[in-house]
Short mmCIF file of N, CA, C and O in Angstrom, two decimals:
data_model
loop_
_atom_site.label_atom_id
_atom_site.label_comp_id
_atom_site.label_asym_id
_atom_site.label_seq_id
_atom_site.Cartn_x
_atom_site.Cartn_y
_atom_site.Cartn_z
N MET A 1 20.36 -13.46 -10.73
CA MET A 1 20.46 -13.00 -9.36
C MET A 1 19.35 -11.99 -9.10
O MET A 1 19.18 -11.02 -9.82
N LYS A 2 18.56 -12.23 -8.07
CA LYS A 2 17.50 -11.31 -7.69
C LYS A 2 18.06 -10.19 -6.84
O LYS A 2 18.89 -10.42 -5.97
N LEU A 3 17.60 -8.97 -7.11
CA LEU A 3 18.05 -7.80 -6.37
C LEU A 3 16.90 -7.23 -5.56
O LEU A 3 15.76 -7.20 -6.03
N THR A 4 17.18 -6.74 -4.37
CA THR A 4 16.17 -6.13 -3.53
C THR A 4 15.54 -4.95 -4.25
O THR A 4 16.24 -4.10 -4.80
N GLY A 5 14.23 -4.91 -4.29
CA GLY A 5 13.50 -3.81 -4.89
C GLY A 5 13.22 -3.99 -6.37
O GLY A 5 12.49 -3.19 -6.96
N LYS A 6 13.77 -5.01 -7.02
CA LYS A 6 13.54 -5.24 -8.45
C LYS A 6 12.15 -5.83 -8.64
O LYS A 6 11.79 -6.82 -8.00
N LEU A 7 11.34 -5.17 -9.49
CA LEU A 7 10.03 -5.70 -9.82
C LEU A 7 10.22 -7.06 -10.46
O LEU A 7 10.91 -7.19 -11.47
N ASP A 8 9.65 -8.08 -9.87
CA ASP A 8 10.00 -9.44 -10.23
C ASP A 8 8.82 -10.28 -10.72
O ASP A 8 9.04 -11.31 -11.34
N TYR A 9 7.60 -9.87 -10.45
CA TYR A 9 6.48 -10.76 -10.72
C TYR A 9 5.22 -9.93 -10.92
O TYR A 9 5.06 -8.89 -10.28
N LEU A 10 4.36 -10.34 -11.80
CA LEU A 10 3.08 -9.69 -12.03
C LEU A 10 1.99 -10.73 -11.86
O LEU A 10 1.98 -11.73 -12.57
N GLU A 11 1.10 -10.51 -10.92
CA GLU A 11 0.01 -11.44 -10.68
C GLU A 11 -1.28 -10.76 -11.08
O GLU A 11 -1.56 -9.65 -10.65
N MET A 12 -2.07 -11.44 -11.91
CA MET A 12 -3.33 -10.88 -12.39
C MET A 12 -4.47 -11.79 -11.97
O MET A 12 -4.31 -13.00 -11.89
N PRO A 13 -5.64 -11.21 -11.74
CA PRO A 13 -6.78 -12.04 -11.36
C PRO A 13 -7.29 -12.86 -12.54
O PRO A 13 -7.18 -12.47 -13.70
N ALA A 14 -7.85 -14.01 -12.21
CA ALA A 14 -8.49 -14.86 -13.21
C ALA A 14 -9.93 -15.14 -12.82
O ALA A 14 -10.52 -16.12 -13.26
N THR A 15 -10.50 -14.27 -11.99
CA THR A 15 -11.83 -14.51 -11.45
C THR A 15 -12.95 -14.20 -12.43
O THR A 15 -14.06 -14.66 -12.26
N GLY A 16 -12.67 -13.40 -13.45
CA GLY A 16 -13.70 -13.06 -14.44
C GLY A 16 -13.86 -14.10 -15.53
O GLY A 16 -14.70 -13.97 -16.39
N GLY A 17 -13.06 -15.13 -15.53
CA GLY A 17 -13.11 -16.19 -16.54
C GLY A 17 -12.46 -17.43 -15.96
O GLY A 17 -11.84 -17.39 -14.91
N THR A 18 -12.60 -18.55 -16.63
CA THR A 18 -11.98 -19.75 -16.10
C THR A 18 -10.49 -19.73 -16.39
O THR A 18 -10.02 -19.15 -17.37
N LEU A 19 -9.72 -20.39 -15.53
CA LEU A 19 -8.28 -20.45 -15.70
C LEU A 19 -7.92 -21.12 -17.02
O LEU A 19 -7.03 -20.66 -17.74
N ASP A 20 -8.61 -22.20 -17.37
CA ASP A 20 -8.33 -22.87 -18.65
C ASP A 20 -8.60 -21.96 -19.84
O ASP A 20 -7.86 -21.97 -20.81
N ARG A 21 -9.65 -21.16 -19.76
CA ARG A 21 -9.97 -20.23 -20.86
C ARG A 21 -8.89 -19.15 -20.99
O ARG A 21 -8.49 -18.79 -22.09
N LEU A 22 -8.41 -18.64 -19.87
CA LEU A 22 -7.34 -17.64 -19.90
C LEU A 22 -6.06 -18.23 -20.46
O LEU A 22 -5.38 -17.62 -21.29
N LYS A 23 -5.69 -19.43 -20.02
CA LYS A 23 -4.49 -20.07 -20.53
C LYS A 23 -4.61 -20.31 -22.03
O LYS A 23 -3.65 -20.07 -22.78
N ALA A 24 -5.76 -20.74 -22.48
CA ALA A 24 -5.97 -20.98 -23.92
C ALA A 24 -5.83 -19.67 -24.69
O ALA A 24 -5.22 -19.64 -25.77
N PHE A 25 -6.38 -18.57 -24.17
CA PHE A 25 -6.28 -17.27 -24.83
C PHE A 25 -4.83 -16.84 -24.96
O PHE A 25 -4.36 -16.51 -26.05
N TYR A 26 -4.07 -16.80 -23.86
CA TYR A 26 -2.70 -16.33 -23.91
C TYR A 26 -1.80 -17.26 -24.72
O TYR A 26 -0.86 -16.82 -25.38
N SER A 27 -2.10 -18.55 -24.70
CA SER A 27 -1.34 -19.48 -25.53
C SER A 27 -1.59 -19.21 -27.01
O SER A 27 -0.65 -19.17 -27.81
N ALA A 28 -2.85 -19.02 -27.39
CA ALA A 28 -3.20 -18.80 -28.80
C ALA A 28 -2.78 -17.42 -29.29
O ALA A 28 -2.25 -17.29 -30.40
N ALA A 29 -3.01 -16.40 -28.50
CA ALA A 29 -2.74 -15.04 -28.95
C ALA A 29 -1.26 -14.67 -28.86
O ALA A 29 -0.77 -13.92 -29.71
N PHE A 30 -0.54 -15.15 -27.86
CA PHE A 30 0.82 -14.69 -27.60
C PHE A 30 1.85 -15.82 -27.43
O PHE A 30 3.00 -15.54 -27.10
N ALA A 31 1.45 -17.07 -27.61
CA ALA A 31 2.34 -18.23 -27.50
C ALA A 31 2.95 -18.36 -26.09
O ALA A 31 4.08 -18.81 -25.95
N TRP A 32 2.22 -17.97 -25.06
CA TRP A 32 2.69 -18.14 -23.70
C TRP A 32 2.61 -19.61 -23.30
O TRP A 32 1.76 -20.35 -23.79
N SER A 33 3.46 -20.01 -22.36
CA SER A 33 3.36 -21.34 -21.77
C SER A 33 3.17 -21.17 -20.27
O SER A 33 3.48 -20.12 -19.70
N PHE A 34 2.65 -22.20 -19.63
CA PHE A 34 2.24 -22.11 -18.24
C PHE A 34 2.73 -23.29 -17.43
O PHE A 34 2.91 -24.39 -17.95
N THR A 35 2.89 -23.06 -16.12
CA THR A 35 3.16 -24.12 -15.15
C THR A 35 2.03 -24.06 -14.13
O THR A 35 1.84 -23.02 -13.49
N ASP A 36 1.29 -25.14 -14.01
CA ASP A 36 0.17 -25.17 -13.08
C ASP A 36 0.65 -25.52 -11.67
O ASP A 36 1.50 -26.40 -11.49
N TYR A 37 0.08 -24.82 -10.69
CA TYR A 37 0.32 -25.09 -9.29
C TYR A 37 -1.05 -25.31 -8.65
O TYR A 37 -1.60 -24.42 -8.03
N GLY A 38 -1.60 -26.46 -8.84
CA GLY A 38 -2.93 -26.77 -8.34
C GLY A 38 -4.00 -26.32 -9.32
O GLY A 38 -3.69 -25.80 -10.41
N PRO A 39 -5.26 -26.48 -8.94
CA PRO A 39 -6.35 -26.20 -9.87
C PRO A 39 -6.69 -24.71 -10.04
O PRO A 39 -7.42 -24.34 -10.96
N THR A 40 -6.15 -23.84 -9.18
CA THR A 40 -6.55 -22.43 -9.24
C THR A 40 -5.40 -21.46 -9.49
O THR A 40 -5.59 -20.25 -9.40
N TYR A 41 -4.20 -21.97 -9.81
CA TYR A 41 -3.07 -21.07 -10.05
C TYR A 41 -2.20 -21.60 -11.17
O TYR A 41 -1.83 -22.77 -11.17
N SER A 42 -1.87 -20.72 -12.09
CA SER A 42 -0.99 -21.08 -13.19
C SER A 42 0.01 -19.95 -13.39
O SER A 42 -0.39 -18.78 -13.47
N ALA A 43 1.28 -20.26 -13.47
CA ALA A 43 2.34 -19.26 -13.58
C ALA A 43 2.82 -19.15 -15.03
O ALA A 43 2.77 -20.11 -15.79
N PHE A 44 3.31 -17.96 -15.38
CA PHE A 44 3.92 -17.73 -16.68
C PHE A 44 5.25 -17.01 -16.45
O PHE A 44 5.46 -16.38 -15.43
N ALA A 45 6.14 -17.10 -17.42
CA ALA A 45 7.44 -16.42 -17.36
C ALA A 45 7.70 -15.79 -18.72
O ALA A 45 8.22 -16.42 -19.61
N GLU A 46 7.27 -14.53 -18.88
CA GLU A 46 7.34 -13.88 -20.19
C GLU A 46 8.07 -12.54 -20.18
O GLU A 46 7.93 -11.76 -21.10
N GLY A 47 8.84 -12.22 -19.15
CA GLY A 47 9.62 -10.97 -19.12
C GLY A 47 8.84 -9.82 -18.50
O GLY A 47 7.61 -9.82 -18.51
N LEU A 48 9.55 -8.82 -17.93
CA LEU A 48 8.84 -7.72 -17.29
C LEU A 48 9.74 -6.50 -17.11
O LEU A 48 10.85 -6.62 -16.61
N ASP A 49 9.29 -5.34 -17.56
CA ASP A 49 9.83 -4.02 -17.22
C ASP A 49 8.63 -3.20 -16.78
O ASP A 49 7.51 -3.71 -16.77
N GLY A 50 8.78 -1.94 -16.46
CA GLY A 50 7.63 -1.17 -16.03
C GLY A 50 7.85 0.33 -16.03
O GLY A 50 8.94 0.81 -16.33
N GLY A 51 6.81 1.10 -15.70
CA GLY A 51 6.86 2.55 -15.62
C GLY A 51 5.63 3.08 -14.91
O GLY A 51 4.67 2.35 -14.71
N PHE A 52 5.67 4.34 -14.54
CA PHE A 52 4.54 5.01 -13.87
C PHE A 52 4.03 6.13 -14.74
O PHE A 52 4.82 6.86 -15.35
N GLN A 53 2.72 6.33 -14.80
CA GLN A 53 2.08 7.42 -15.55
C GLN A 53 1.50 8.41 -14.55
O GLN A 53 0.57 8.08 -13.81
N ALA A 54 2.03 9.63 -14.50
CA ALA A 54 1.58 10.64 -13.55
C ALA A 54 0.51 11.55 -14.12
O ALA A 54 -0.11 12.32 -13.39
N ASP A 55 0.25 11.51 -15.42
CA ASP A 55 -0.79 12.31 -16.06
C ASP A 55 -2.15 11.66 -15.78
O ASP A 55 -2.43 10.57 -16.27
N ALA A 56 -2.98 12.35 -14.98
CA ALA A 56 -4.27 11.77 -14.60
C ALA A 56 -5.14 11.44 -15.80
O ALA A 56 -5.93 10.48 -15.75
N ALA A 57 -5.02 12.18 -16.89
CA ALA A 57 -5.83 11.91 -18.08
C ALA A 57 -5.36 10.65 -18.80
O ALA A 57 -6.13 10.05 -19.54
N GLU A 58 -4.12 10.26 -18.60
CA GLU A 58 -3.55 9.10 -19.29
C GLU A 58 -3.39 7.88 -18.39
O GLU A 58 -3.26 6.76 -18.87
N ALA A 59 -3.39 8.07 -17.09
CA ALA A 59 -3.10 6.99 -16.15
C ALA A 59 -4.22 5.96 -16.12
O ALA A 59 -5.40 6.33 -16.06
N PRO A 60 -3.88 4.67 -16.15
CA PRO A 60 -4.91 3.65 -16.03
C PRO A 60 -5.45 3.60 -14.60
O PRO A 60 -4.75 3.97 -13.65
N ALA A 61 -6.68 3.15 -14.43
CA ALA A 61 -7.27 3.04 -13.10
C ALA A 61 -6.63 1.90 -12.31
O ALA A 61 -6.61 1.93 -11.09
N LYS A 62 -6.13 0.89 -13.00
CA LYS A 62 -5.47 -0.27 -12.39
C LYS A 62 -4.13 -0.45 -13.08
O LYS A 62 -3.90 0.12 -14.14
N PRO A 63 -3.24 -1.24 -12.50
CA PRO A 63 -2.00 -1.52 -13.21
C PRO A 63 -2.30 -2.05 -14.62
O PRO A 63 -3.25 -2.80 -14.82
N LEU A 64 -1.50 -1.62 -15.58
CA LEU A 64 -1.71 -2.00 -16.98
C LEU A 64 -0.51 -2.78 -17.49
O LEU A 64 0.53 -2.20 -17.77
N PRO A 65 -0.63 -4.10 -17.59
CA PRO A 65 0.45 -4.86 -18.20
C PRO A 65 0.55 -4.48 -19.68
O PRO A 65 -0.45 -4.35 -20.37
N VAL A 66 1.78 -4.28 -20.16
CA VAL A 66 2.01 -3.92 -21.55
C VAL A 66 2.93 -4.96 -22.18
O VAL A 66 4.04 -5.18 -21.69
N LEU A 67 2.46 -5.59 -23.22
CA LEU A 67 3.23 -6.59 -23.95
C LEU A 67 3.87 -5.94 -25.18
O LEU A 67 3.44 -4.87 -25.59
N TYR A 68 4.85 -6.59 -25.77
CA TYR A 68 5.50 -6.09 -26.98
C TYR A 68 5.14 -6.99 -28.15
O TYR A 68 4.92 -8.18 -28.00
N SER A 69 5.08 -6.40 -29.35
CA SER A 69 4.83 -7.17 -30.56
C SER A 69 5.73 -6.66 -31.68
O SER A 69 5.88 -5.45 -31.86
N GLN A 70 6.27 -7.57 -32.46
CA GLN A 70 7.05 -7.20 -33.64
C GLN A 70 6.13 -6.86 -34.81
O GLN A 70 6.55 -6.20 -35.74
N ASP A 71 4.88 -7.33 -34.76
CA ASP A 71 3.89 -7.05 -35.82
C ASP A 71 2.58 -6.71 -35.14
O ASP A 71 1.78 -7.60 -34.81
N LEU A 72 2.35 -5.43 -34.90
CA LEU A 72 1.20 -4.98 -34.11
C LEU A 72 -0.13 -5.38 -34.74
O LEU A 72 -1.04 -5.82 -34.03
N GLU A 73 -0.25 -5.25 -36.05
CA GLU A 73 -1.51 -5.60 -36.71
C GLU A 73 -1.81 -7.10 -36.57
O GLU A 73 -2.95 -7.49 -36.31
N GLU A 74 -0.78 -7.92 -36.72
CA GLU A 74 -0.97 -9.37 -36.58
C GLU A 74 -1.37 -9.73 -35.15
O GLU A 74 -2.24 -10.56 -34.92
N THR A 75 -0.74 -9.08 -34.18
CA THR A 75 -1.05 -9.36 -32.78
C THR A 75 -2.45 -8.86 -32.42
O THR A 75 -3.17 -9.53 -31.67
N LEU A 76 -2.85 -7.73 -32.95
CA LEU A 76 -4.21 -7.24 -32.73
C LEU A 76 -5.22 -8.26 -33.25
O LEU A 76 -6.19 -8.59 -32.56
N ALA A 77 -4.99 -8.78 -34.44
CA ALA A 77 -5.89 -9.79 -35.00
C ALA A 77 -5.91 -11.05 -34.14
O ALA A 77 -6.98 -11.59 -33.85
N ALA A 78 -4.74 -11.49 -33.68
CA ALA A 78 -4.68 -12.69 -32.84
C ALA A 78 -5.39 -12.49 -31.51
O ALA A 78 -6.09 -13.39 -31.04
N ALA A 79 -5.23 -11.32 -30.91
CA ALA A 79 -5.92 -11.05 -29.64
C ALA A 79 -7.43 -11.10 -29.83
O ALA A 79 -8.16 -11.64 -29.00
N GLY A 80 -7.91 -10.54 -30.94
CA GLY A 80 -9.35 -10.53 -31.21
C GLY A 80 -9.91 -11.90 -31.54
O GLY A 80 -10.97 -12.29 -31.05
N THR A 81 -9.21 -12.68 -32.34
CA THR A 81 -9.73 -13.99 -32.75
C THR A 81 -9.53 -15.06 -31.68
O THR A 81 -10.14 -16.11 -31.76
N SER A 82 -8.70 -14.78 -30.69
CA SER A 82 -8.45 -15.76 -29.63
C SER A 82 -9.37 -15.59 -28.43
O SER A 82 -9.26 -16.32 -27.46
N GLY A 83 -10.26 -14.62 -28.48
CA GLY A 83 -11.22 -14.44 -27.40
C GLY A 83 -11.06 -13.15 -26.62
O GLY A 83 -11.80 -12.90 -25.67
N GLY A 84 -10.11 -12.30 -27.00
CA GLY A 84 -9.97 -11.01 -26.35
C GLY A 84 -10.92 -9.99 -26.97
O GLY A 84 -11.47 -10.21 -28.04
N THR A 85 -11.10 -8.87 -26.29
CA THR A 85 -11.93 -7.78 -26.79
C THR A 85 -11.04 -6.55 -26.94
O THR A 85 -10.44 -6.09 -25.96
N ILE A 86 -10.96 -6.02 -28.15
CA ILE A 86 -10.16 -4.83 -28.39
C ILE A 86 -10.92 -3.63 -27.83
O ILE A 86 -12.05 -3.36 -28.23
N VAL A 87 -10.32 -2.91 -26.87
CA VAL A 87 -10.99 -1.76 -26.26
C VAL A 87 -10.44 -0.43 -26.75
O VAL A 87 -11.11 0.59 -26.63
N LYS A 88 -9.21 -0.42 -27.28
CA LYS A 88 -8.63 0.76 -27.93
C LYS A 88 -7.86 0.25 -29.14
O LYS A 88 -6.86 -0.45 -28.98
N PRO A 89 -8.31 0.58 -30.35
CA PRO A 89 -7.56 0.14 -31.53
C PRO A 89 -6.18 0.79 -31.56
O PRO A 89 -5.86 1.67 -30.75
N ILE A 90 -5.36 0.38 -32.49
CA ILE A 90 -3.98 0.87 -32.59
C ILE A 90 -3.96 2.40 -32.66
O ILE A 90 -4.70 3.00 -33.43
N PHE A 91 -3.10 3.00 -31.82
CA PHE A 91 -2.93 4.45 -31.80
C PHE A 91 -1.47 4.77 -31.53
O PHE A 91 -0.75 3.96 -30.94
N PRO A 92 -1.01 5.96 -31.98
CA PRO A 92 0.39 6.33 -31.71
C PRO A 92 0.56 6.84 -30.29
O PRO A 92 -0.37 7.38 -29.69
N PHE A 93 1.74 6.64 -29.74
CA PHE A 93 2.12 7.20 -28.45
C PHE A 93 3.62 7.45 -28.50
O PHE A 93 4.30 6.91 -29.39
N PRO A 94 4.18 8.26 -27.60
CA PRO A 94 5.63 8.50 -27.65
C PRO A 94 6.39 7.17 -27.54
O PRO A 94 6.24 6.45 -26.57
N GLY A 95 7.13 6.84 -28.56
CA GLY A 95 7.89 5.59 -28.56
C GLY A 95 7.37 4.55 -29.52
O GLY A 95 8.02 3.54 -29.75
N GLY A 96 6.19 4.76 -30.09
CA GLY A 96 5.66 3.76 -31.02
C GLY A 96 4.16 3.83 -31.18
O GLY A 96 3.56 4.91 -31.17
N ARG A 97 3.56 2.67 -31.31
CA ARG A 97 2.10 2.54 -31.43
C ARG A 97 1.65 1.42 -30.50
O ARG A 97 2.45 0.55 -30.15
N ARG A 98 0.38 1.45 -30.13
CA ARG A 98 -0.14 0.38 -29.28
C ARG A 98 -1.64 0.25 -29.39
O ARG A 98 -2.31 1.11 -29.94
N PHE A 99 -2.15 -0.85 -28.83
CA PHE A 99 -3.59 -1.04 -28.68
C PHE A 99 -3.84 -1.65 -27.31
O PHE A 99 -2.93 -2.16 -26.66
N HIS A 100 -5.10 -1.57 -26.86
CA HIS A 100 -5.50 -2.15 -25.58
C HIS A 100 -6.57 -3.21 -25.84
O HIS A 100 -7.39 -3.06 -26.74
N PHE A 101 -6.56 -4.24 -25.01
CA PHE A 101 -7.59 -5.28 -25.10
C PHE A 101 -7.91 -5.77 -23.69
O PHE A 101 -7.16 -5.52 -22.75
N THR A 102 -9.04 -6.45 -23.56
CA THR A 102 -9.34 -7.16 -22.33
C THR A 102 -9.30 -8.64 -22.64
O THR A 102 -9.69 -9.09 -23.72
N ASP A 103 -8.78 -9.40 -21.66
CA ASP A 103 -8.72 -10.84 -21.82
C ASP A 103 -10.05 -11.45 -21.38
O ASP A 103 -10.96 -10.72 -20.94
N PRO A 104 -10.24 -12.76 -21.49
CA PRO A 104 -11.52 -13.37 -21.13
C PRO A 104 -11.93 -13.18 -19.66
O PRO A 104 -13.10 -13.35 -19.33
N ALA A 105 -10.99 -12.80 -18.78
CA ALA A 105 -11.35 -12.53 -17.38
C ALA A 105 -11.64 -11.05 -17.14
O ALA A 105 -11.96 -10.66 -16.04
N GLY A 106 -11.51 -10.21 -18.18
CA GLY A 106 -11.79 -8.79 -18.03
C GLY A 106 -10.58 -7.95 -17.68
O GLY A 106 -10.70 -6.75 -17.45
N ASN A 107 -9.38 -8.53 -17.60
CA ASN A 107 -8.15 -7.77 -17.33
C ASN A 107 -7.79 -6.96 -18.57
O ASN A 107 -7.79 -7.49 -19.68
N GLU A 108 -7.48 -5.68 -18.39
CA GLU A 108 -7.05 -4.85 -19.52
C GLU A 108 -5.54 -4.89 -19.63
O GLU A 108 -4.82 -4.74 -18.64
N LEU A 109 -5.06 -5.13 -20.85
CA LEU A 109 -3.64 -5.12 -21.18
C LEU A 109 -3.45 -4.26 -22.42
O LEU A 109 -4.41 -3.97 -23.13
N ALA A 110 -2.21 -3.87 -22.66
CA ALA A 110 -1.86 -3.14 -23.88
C ALA A 110 -0.78 -3.94 -24.60
O ALA A 110 -0.07 -4.74 -23.99
N VAL A 111 -0.68 -3.71 -25.90
CA VAL A 111 0.40 -4.28 -26.70
C VAL A 111 1.01 -3.12 -27.49
O VAL A 111 0.28 -2.35 -28.10
N TRP A 112 2.35 -3.01 -27.45
CA TRP A 112 3.00 -1.93 -28.19
C TRP A 112 3.99 -2.49 -29.20
O TRP A 112 4.44 -3.63 -29.07
N GLY A 113 4.27 -1.69 -30.19
CA GLY A 113 5.27 -2.01 -31.21
C GLY A 113 5.81 -0.72 -31.78
O GLY A 113 5.28 0.37 -31.53
N GLU A 114 6.85 -0.85 -32.60
CA GLU A 114 7.47 0.34 -33.18
C GLU A 114 6.85 0.70 -34.50
O GLU A 114 6.05 0.02 -35.05
#
C-alpha cells in the first residue's frame, strides 16, 4: 500500500553513458534486474530508504543513492571491475563503513556495510 509522502522512487540520469552500459554495470556489480520501457528508459526495483545531511562539510552536492553490501570489500572490487570508478575508498562513518563510486554515466553512489 502506497502512503502519501512516502519516498517511493529514485530516478537517476543516464545521459553520461549508454543505457545498455549502465544496465550491464549494475547487473554485474550488484545483480540488479531491469524492465525496459522503450529505448531510453529502464526501471529497477531494489529497495529504498533515505536521510538528509545538514553538515555542509559532509553533504553531497547532489542526491547520493546509498546501497548496502554484506561484504564491502567484495562489492568494492565488483564495482571497480564492472566499469565503475572508486572515488572514495572504504572509510568508517557512524553506523559502519562505506565507499563511493561513480557509475559509467558519472552518477555518484555510495555503498555501506557493517
